[in-house]
Backbone as numpy.savetxt, mean C-alpha at the origin, in Angstrom:
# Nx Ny Nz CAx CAy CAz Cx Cy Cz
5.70 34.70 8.30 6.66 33.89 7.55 5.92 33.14 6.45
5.98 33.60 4.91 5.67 32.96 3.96 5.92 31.22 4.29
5.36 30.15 3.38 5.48 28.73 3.48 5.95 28.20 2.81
7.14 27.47 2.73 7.80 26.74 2.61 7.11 26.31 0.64
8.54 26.62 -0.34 7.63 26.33 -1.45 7.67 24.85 -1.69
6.50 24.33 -2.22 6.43 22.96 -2.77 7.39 22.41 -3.77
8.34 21.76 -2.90 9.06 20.77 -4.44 8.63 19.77 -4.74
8.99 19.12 -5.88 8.16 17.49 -6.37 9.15 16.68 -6.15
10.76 17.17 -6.07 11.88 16.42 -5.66 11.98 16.18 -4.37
11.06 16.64 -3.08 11.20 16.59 -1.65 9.75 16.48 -0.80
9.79 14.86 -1.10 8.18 14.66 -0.50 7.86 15.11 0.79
9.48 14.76 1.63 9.16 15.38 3.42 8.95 16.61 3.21
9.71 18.02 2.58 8.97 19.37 2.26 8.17 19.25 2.46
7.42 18.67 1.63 6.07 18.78 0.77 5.12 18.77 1.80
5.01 17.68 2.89 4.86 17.39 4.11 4.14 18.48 5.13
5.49 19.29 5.04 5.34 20.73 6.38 4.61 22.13 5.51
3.94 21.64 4.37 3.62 22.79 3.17 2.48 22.63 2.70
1.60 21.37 2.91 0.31 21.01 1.98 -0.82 20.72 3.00
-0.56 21.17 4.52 -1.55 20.75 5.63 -2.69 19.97 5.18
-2.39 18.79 5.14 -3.03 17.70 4.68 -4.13 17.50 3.26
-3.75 18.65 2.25 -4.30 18.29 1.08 -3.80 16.75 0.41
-4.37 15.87 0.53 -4.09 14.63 0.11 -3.92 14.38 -1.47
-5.08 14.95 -2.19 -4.91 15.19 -3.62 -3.37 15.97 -4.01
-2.95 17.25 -3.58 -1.92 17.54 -3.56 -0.78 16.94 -3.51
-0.32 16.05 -2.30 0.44 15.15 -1.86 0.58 14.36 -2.82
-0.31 13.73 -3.25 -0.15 12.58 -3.95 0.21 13.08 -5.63
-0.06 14.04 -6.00 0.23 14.40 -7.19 1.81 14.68 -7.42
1.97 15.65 -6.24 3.66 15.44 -6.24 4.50 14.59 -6.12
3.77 13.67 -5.57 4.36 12.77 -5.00 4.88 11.57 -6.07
3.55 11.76 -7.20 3.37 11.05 -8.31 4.43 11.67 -9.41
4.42 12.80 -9.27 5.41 13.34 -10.57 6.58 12.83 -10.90
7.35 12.71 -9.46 8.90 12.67 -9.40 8.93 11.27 -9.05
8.32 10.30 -8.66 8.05 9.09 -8.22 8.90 8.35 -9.03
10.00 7.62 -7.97 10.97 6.87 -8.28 11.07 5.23 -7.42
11.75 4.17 -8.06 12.08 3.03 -6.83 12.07 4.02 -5.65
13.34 4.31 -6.06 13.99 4.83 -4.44 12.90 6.13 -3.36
12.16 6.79 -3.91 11.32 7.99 -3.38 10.10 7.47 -2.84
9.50 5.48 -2.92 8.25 5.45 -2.92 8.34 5.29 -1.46
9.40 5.04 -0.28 9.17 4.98 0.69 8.97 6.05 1.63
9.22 7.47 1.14 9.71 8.53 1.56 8.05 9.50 1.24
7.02 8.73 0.30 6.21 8.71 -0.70 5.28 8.43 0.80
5.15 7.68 0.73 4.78 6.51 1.96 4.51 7.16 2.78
5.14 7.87 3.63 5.89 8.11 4.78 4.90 9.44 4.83
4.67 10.84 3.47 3.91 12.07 3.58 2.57 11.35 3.80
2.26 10.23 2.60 0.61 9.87 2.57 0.43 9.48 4.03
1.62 8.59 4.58 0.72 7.87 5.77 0.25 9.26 7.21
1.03 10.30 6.98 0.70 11.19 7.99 -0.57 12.02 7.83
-0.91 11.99 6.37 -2.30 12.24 6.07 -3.42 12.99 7.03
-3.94 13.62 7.72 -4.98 14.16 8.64 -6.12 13.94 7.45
-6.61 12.12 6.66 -8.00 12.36 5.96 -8.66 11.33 5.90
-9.55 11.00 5.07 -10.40 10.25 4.99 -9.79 9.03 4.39
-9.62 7.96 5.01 -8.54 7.15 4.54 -8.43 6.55 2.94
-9.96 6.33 2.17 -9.84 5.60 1.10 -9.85 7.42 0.09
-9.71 8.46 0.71 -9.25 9.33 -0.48 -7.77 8.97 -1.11
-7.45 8.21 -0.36 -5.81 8.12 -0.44 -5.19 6.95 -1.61
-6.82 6.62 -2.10 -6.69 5.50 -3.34 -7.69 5.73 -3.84
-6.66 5.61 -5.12 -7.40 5.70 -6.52 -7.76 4.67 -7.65
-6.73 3.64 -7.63 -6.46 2.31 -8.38 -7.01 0.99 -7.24
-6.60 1.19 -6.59 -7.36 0.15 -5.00 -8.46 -0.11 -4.87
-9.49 -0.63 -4.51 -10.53 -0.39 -3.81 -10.29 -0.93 -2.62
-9.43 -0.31 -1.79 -8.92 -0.33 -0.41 -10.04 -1.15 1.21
-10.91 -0.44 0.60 -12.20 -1.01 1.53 -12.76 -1.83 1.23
-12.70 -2.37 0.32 -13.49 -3.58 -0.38 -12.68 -4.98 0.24
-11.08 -4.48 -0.30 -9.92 -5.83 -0.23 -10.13 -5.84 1.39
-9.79 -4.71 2.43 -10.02 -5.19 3.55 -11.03 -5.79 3.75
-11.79 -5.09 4.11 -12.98 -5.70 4.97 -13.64 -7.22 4.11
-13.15 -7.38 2.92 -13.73 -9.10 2.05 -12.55 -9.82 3.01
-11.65 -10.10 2.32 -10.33 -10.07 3.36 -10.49 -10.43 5.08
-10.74 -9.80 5.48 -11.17 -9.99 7.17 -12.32 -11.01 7.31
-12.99 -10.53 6.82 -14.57 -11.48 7.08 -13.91 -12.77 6.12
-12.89 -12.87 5.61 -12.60 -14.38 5.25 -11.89 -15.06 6.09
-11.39 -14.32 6.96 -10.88 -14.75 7.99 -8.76 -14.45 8.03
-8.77 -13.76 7.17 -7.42 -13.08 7.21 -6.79 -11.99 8.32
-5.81 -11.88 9.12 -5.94 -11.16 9.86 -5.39 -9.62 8.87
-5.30 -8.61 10.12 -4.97 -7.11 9.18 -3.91 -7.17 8.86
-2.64 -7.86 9.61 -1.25 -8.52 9.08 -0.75 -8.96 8.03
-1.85 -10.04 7.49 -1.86 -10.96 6.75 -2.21 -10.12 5.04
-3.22 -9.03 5.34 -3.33 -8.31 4.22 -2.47 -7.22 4.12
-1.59 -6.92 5.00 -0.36 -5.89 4.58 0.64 -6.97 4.22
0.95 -8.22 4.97 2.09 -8.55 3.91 1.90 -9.24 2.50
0.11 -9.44 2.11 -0.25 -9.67 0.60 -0.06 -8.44 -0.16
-0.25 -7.56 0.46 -0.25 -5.93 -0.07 1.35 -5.79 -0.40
1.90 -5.68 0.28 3.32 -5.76 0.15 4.40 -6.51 -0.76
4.18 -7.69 -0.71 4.47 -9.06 -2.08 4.15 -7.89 -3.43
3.02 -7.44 -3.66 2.31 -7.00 -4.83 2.96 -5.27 -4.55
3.30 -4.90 -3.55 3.97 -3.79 -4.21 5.31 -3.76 -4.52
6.13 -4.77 -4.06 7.27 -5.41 -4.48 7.31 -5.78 -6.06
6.44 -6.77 -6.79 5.67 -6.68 -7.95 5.74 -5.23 -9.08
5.40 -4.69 -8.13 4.95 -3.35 -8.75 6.11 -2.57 -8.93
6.55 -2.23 -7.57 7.67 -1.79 -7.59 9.04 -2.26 -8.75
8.90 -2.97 -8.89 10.23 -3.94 -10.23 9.51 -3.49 -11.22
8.66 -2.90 -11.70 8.22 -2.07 -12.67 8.34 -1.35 -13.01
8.91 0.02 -11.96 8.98 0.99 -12.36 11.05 0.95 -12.95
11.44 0.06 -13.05 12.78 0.12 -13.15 12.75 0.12 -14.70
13.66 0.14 -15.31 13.85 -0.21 -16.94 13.95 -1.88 -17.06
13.39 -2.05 -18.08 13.21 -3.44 -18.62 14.44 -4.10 -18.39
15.73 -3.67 -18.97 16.95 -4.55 -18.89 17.25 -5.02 -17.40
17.10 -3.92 -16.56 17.48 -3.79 -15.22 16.49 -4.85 -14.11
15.57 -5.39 -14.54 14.59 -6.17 -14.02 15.29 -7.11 -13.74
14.71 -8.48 -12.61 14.78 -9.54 -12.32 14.36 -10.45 -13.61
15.61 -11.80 -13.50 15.60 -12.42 -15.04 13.75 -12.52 -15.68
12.95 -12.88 -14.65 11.81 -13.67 -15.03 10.91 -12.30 -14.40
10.68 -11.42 -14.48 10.08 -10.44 -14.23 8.66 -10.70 -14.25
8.50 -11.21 -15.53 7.33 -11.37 -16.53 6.16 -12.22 -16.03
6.70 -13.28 -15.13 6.10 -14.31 -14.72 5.79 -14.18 -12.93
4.82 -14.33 -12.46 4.54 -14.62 -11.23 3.56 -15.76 -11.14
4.75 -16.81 -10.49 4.06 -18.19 -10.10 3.15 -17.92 -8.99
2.27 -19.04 -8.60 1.43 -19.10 -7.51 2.13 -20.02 -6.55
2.79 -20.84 -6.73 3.91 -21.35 -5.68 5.21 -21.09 -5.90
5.56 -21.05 -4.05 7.07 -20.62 -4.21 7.78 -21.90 -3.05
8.87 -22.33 -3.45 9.51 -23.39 -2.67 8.79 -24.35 -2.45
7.74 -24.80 -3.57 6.83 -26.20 -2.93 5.55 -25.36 -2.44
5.04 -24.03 -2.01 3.94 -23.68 -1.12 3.70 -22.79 -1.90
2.57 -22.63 -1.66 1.48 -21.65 -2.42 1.92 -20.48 -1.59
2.35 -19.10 -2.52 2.64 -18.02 -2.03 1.68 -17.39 -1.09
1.90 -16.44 -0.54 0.78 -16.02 0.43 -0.12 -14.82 -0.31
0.63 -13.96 -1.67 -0.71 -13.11 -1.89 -1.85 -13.90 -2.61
-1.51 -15.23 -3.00 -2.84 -16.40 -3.11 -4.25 -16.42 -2.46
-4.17 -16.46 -1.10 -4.84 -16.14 -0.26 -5.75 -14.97 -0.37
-5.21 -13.83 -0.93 -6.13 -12.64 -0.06 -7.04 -12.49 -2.02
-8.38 -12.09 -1.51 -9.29 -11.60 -2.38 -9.19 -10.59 -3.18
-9.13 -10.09 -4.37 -8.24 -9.13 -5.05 -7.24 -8.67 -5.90
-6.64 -9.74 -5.41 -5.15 -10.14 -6.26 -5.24 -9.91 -7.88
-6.00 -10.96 -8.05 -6.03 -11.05 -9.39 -6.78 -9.54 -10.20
-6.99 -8.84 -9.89 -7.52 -7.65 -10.55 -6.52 -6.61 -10.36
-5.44 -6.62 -9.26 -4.40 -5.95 -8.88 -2.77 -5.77 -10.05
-3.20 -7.22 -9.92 -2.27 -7.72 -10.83 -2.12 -7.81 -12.68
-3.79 -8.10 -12.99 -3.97 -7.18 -14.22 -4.10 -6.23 -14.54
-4.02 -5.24 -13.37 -4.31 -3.79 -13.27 -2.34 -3.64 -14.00
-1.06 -4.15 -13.43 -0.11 -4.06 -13.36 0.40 -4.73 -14.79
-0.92 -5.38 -15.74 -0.42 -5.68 -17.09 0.15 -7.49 -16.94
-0.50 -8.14 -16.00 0.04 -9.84 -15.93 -1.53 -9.94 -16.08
-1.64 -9.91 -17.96 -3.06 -10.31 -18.03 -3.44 -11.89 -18.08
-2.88 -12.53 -18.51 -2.61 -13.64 -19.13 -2.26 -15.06 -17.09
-3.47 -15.55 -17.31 -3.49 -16.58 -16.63 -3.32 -18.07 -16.67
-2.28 -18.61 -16.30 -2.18 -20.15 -16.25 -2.23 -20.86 -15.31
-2.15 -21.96 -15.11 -2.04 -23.19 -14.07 -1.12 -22.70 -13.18
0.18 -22.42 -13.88 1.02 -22.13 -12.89 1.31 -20.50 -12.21
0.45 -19.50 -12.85 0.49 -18.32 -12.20 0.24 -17.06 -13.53
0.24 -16.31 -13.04 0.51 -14.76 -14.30 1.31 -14.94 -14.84
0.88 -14.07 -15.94 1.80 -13.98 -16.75 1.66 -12.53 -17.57
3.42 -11.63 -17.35 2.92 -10.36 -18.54 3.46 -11.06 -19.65
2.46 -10.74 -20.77 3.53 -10.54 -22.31 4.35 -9.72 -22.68
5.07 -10.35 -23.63 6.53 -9.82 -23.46 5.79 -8.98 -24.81
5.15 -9.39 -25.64 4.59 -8.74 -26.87 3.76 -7.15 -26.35
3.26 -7.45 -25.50 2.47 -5.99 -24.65 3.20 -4.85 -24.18
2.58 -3.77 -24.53 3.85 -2.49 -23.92 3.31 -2.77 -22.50
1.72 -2.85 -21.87 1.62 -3.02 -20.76 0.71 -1.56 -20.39
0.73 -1.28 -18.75 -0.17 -0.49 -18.65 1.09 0.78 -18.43
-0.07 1.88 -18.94 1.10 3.56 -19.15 1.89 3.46 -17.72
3.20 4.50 -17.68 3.96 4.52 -16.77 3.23 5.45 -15.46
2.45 6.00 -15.62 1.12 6.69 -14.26 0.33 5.93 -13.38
0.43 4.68 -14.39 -0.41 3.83 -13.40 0.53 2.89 -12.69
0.95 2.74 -13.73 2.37 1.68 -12.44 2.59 2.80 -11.21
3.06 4.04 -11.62 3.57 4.68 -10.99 2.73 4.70 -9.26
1.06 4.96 -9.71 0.28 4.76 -9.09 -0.02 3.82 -8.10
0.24 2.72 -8.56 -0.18 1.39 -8.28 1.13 0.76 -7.36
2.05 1.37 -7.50 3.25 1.36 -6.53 2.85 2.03 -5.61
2.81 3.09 -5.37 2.36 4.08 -4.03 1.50 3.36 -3.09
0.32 3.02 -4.00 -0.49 2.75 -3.36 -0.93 1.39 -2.80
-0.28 0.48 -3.14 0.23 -1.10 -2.55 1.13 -0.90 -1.23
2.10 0.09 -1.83 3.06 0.40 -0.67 2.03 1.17 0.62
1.36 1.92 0.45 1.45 2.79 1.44 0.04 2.01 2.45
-0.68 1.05 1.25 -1.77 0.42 2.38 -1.11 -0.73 2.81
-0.16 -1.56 2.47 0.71 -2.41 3.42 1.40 -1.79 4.63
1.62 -0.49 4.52 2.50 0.46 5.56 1.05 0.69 6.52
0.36 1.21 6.10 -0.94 1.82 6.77 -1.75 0.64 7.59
-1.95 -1.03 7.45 -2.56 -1.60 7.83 -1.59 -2.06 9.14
-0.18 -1.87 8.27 0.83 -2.93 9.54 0.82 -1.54 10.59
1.28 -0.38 10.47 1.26 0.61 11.66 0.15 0.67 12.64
-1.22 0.73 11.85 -2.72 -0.27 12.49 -2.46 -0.62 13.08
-1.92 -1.73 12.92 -2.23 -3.58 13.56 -1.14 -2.97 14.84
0.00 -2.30 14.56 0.89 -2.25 15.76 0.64 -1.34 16.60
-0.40 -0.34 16.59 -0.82 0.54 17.36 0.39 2.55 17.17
0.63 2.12 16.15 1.22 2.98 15.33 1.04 4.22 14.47
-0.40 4.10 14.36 -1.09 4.90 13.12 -1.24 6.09 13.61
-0.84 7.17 13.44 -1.09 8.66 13.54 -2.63 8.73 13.68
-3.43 8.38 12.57 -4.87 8.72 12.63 -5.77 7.19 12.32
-5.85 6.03 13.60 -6.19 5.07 13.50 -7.97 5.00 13.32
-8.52 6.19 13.19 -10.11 5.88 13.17 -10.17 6.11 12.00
-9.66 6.73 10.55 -10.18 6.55 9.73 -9.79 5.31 9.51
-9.49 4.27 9.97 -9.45 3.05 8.96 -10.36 2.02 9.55
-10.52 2.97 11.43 -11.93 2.02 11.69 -13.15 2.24 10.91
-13.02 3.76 10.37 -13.96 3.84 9.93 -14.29 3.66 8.77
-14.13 2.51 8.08 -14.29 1.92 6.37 -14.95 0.72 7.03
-14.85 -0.01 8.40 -15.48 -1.09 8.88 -16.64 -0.51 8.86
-17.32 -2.23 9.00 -18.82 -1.54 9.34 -18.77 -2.02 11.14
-20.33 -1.41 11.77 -19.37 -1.85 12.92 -19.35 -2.63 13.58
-20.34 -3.77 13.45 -20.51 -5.45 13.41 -18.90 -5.93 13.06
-18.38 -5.78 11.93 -17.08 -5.88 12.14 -16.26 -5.61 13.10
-16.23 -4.32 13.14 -15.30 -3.83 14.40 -15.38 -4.69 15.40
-16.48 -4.99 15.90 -16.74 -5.19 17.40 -16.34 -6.77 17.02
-16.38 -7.59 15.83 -15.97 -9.47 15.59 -14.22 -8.85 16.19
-13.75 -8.14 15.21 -12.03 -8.13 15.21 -11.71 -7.78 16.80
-12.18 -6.91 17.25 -11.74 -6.29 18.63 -11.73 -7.58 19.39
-12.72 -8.65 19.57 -12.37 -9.33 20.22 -12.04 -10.99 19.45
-11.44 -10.32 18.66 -10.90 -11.75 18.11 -9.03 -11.50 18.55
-8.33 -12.03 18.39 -6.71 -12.14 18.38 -6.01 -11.30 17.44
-7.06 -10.83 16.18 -6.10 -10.39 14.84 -6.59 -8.60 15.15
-7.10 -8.42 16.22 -6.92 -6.93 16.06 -6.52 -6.02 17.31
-5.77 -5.00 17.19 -4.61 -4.25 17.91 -5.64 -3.84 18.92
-4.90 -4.25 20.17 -5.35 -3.75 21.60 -5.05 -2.46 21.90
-5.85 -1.61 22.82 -5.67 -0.04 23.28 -5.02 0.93 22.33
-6.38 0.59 21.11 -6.54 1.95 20.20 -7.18 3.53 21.30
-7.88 3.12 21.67 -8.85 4.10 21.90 -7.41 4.68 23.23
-7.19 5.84 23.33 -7.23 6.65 24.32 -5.32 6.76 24.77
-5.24 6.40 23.29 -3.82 5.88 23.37 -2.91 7.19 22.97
-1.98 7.63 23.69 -1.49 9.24 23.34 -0.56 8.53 21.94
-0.56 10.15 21.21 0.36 10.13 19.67 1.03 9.95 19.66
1.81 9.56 18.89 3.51 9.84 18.79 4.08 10.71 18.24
5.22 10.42 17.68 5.53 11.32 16.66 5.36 10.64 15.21
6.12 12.19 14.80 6.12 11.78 13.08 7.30 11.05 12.57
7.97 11.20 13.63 9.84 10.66 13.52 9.56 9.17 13.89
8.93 9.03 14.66 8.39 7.23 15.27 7.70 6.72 13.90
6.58 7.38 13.58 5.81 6.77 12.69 6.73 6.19 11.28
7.59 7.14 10.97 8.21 6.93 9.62 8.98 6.17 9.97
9.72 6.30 11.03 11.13 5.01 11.51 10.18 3.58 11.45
8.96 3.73 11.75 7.90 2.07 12.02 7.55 1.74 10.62
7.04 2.72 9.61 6.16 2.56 8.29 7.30 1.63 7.35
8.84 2.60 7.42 9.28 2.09 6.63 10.54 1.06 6.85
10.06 0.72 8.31 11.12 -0.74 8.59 10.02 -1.70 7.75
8.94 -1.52 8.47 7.79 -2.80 8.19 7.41 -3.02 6.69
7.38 -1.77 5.53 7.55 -1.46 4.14 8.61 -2.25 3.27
9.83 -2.30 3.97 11.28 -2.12 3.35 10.92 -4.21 3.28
């Protein structure tokens, strides 16, 4: 039985057709890449069978964690900073008119409190990566005068906010289809601080799979 042909309109296809070429995945994934497709986007990368930081390109995925942790953030805490910022991102890829009134602007406090992607190490390079070059007292700022960065990298930079906020929280919940590549970006002095600290997921090791139907029902409650 020939295989299933690759569409760029059907990331789950794409899925049962690219036995874990990740470069592949993500290219298709990138073509047709819409608001609405990045969770579905999500959902092929996170089943991945690879090396976890092939899966970013705009990120430096291993860097933000593991600075991040050793500051004392738990793995939680950097999927829902990850998340804020692909939310961010995500309102990007929409048309200008269609945006939230103040698009342009991201304060550093919200309701009186300092937002939470404040906190995590990174931010600010994430966020000029996304064209909020312009820094003040009170937070980013894009110009309205700037076209901003090309539509590939937003495009990019959505996926990939999304899918390591999805990837750290399935982690942390004992969720992850393939949980050693992300032990393995620790070093392992790390490993062994988190394992027995409170902020990291009990009975990884020896823990049977799930499915792929579990994983995506978990990635993209915790995503959404």
């Amino acid at each position: 039985m020939s295989e299933p042909k690759i569409s760029p309109s059907d990331p789950l296809k794409l899925w049962y057709s690219i036995k874990g070429d990740v470069r592949t995945a993500k290219s298709v994934a990138l073509e047709s890449l819409t608001l609405q497709s990045v969770d579905h986007s999500v959902y092929v990368m996170l089943q991945m069978n690879c090396d976890f930081i092939k899966k970013f390109e705009f990120l430096n995925i291993s860097e933000i964690i593991v600075t991040n942790l050793r500051n004392g953030m738990s793995l939680m805490e950097i999927s829902d900073c990850l998340r804020i910022l692909a939310k961010y991102a995500k309102e990007m890829l929409k048309p200008t008119k269609e945006r939230y009134k103040h698009w342009n602007k991201i304060p550093f406090m919200k309701a009186g409190a300092p937002q939470k992607w404040t906190r995590m190490d990174g931010t600010k390079t994430i966020l000029k990566q996304l064209g909020y070059t312009q820094e003040t007292s009170k937070g980013y700022i894009f110009p309205l005068h700037s076209f901003g960065p090309p539509l590939n990298v937003i495009k990019s930079l959505s996926l990939e906010l999304a899918l390591a906020a999805a990837e750290l929280s399935v982690f942390y919940n004992n969720h992850h289809p393939h949980p050693e590549y992300i032990r393995n970006i620790m070093c392992p002095a790390l490993v062994e601080e988190l394992e027995a600290s409170a902020f990291y997921p009990q009975g990884l090791r020896g823990r049977p799979k799930i499915s792929a139907e579990k994983t995506l029902l978990v990635a993209l409650a915790e995503s959404g």
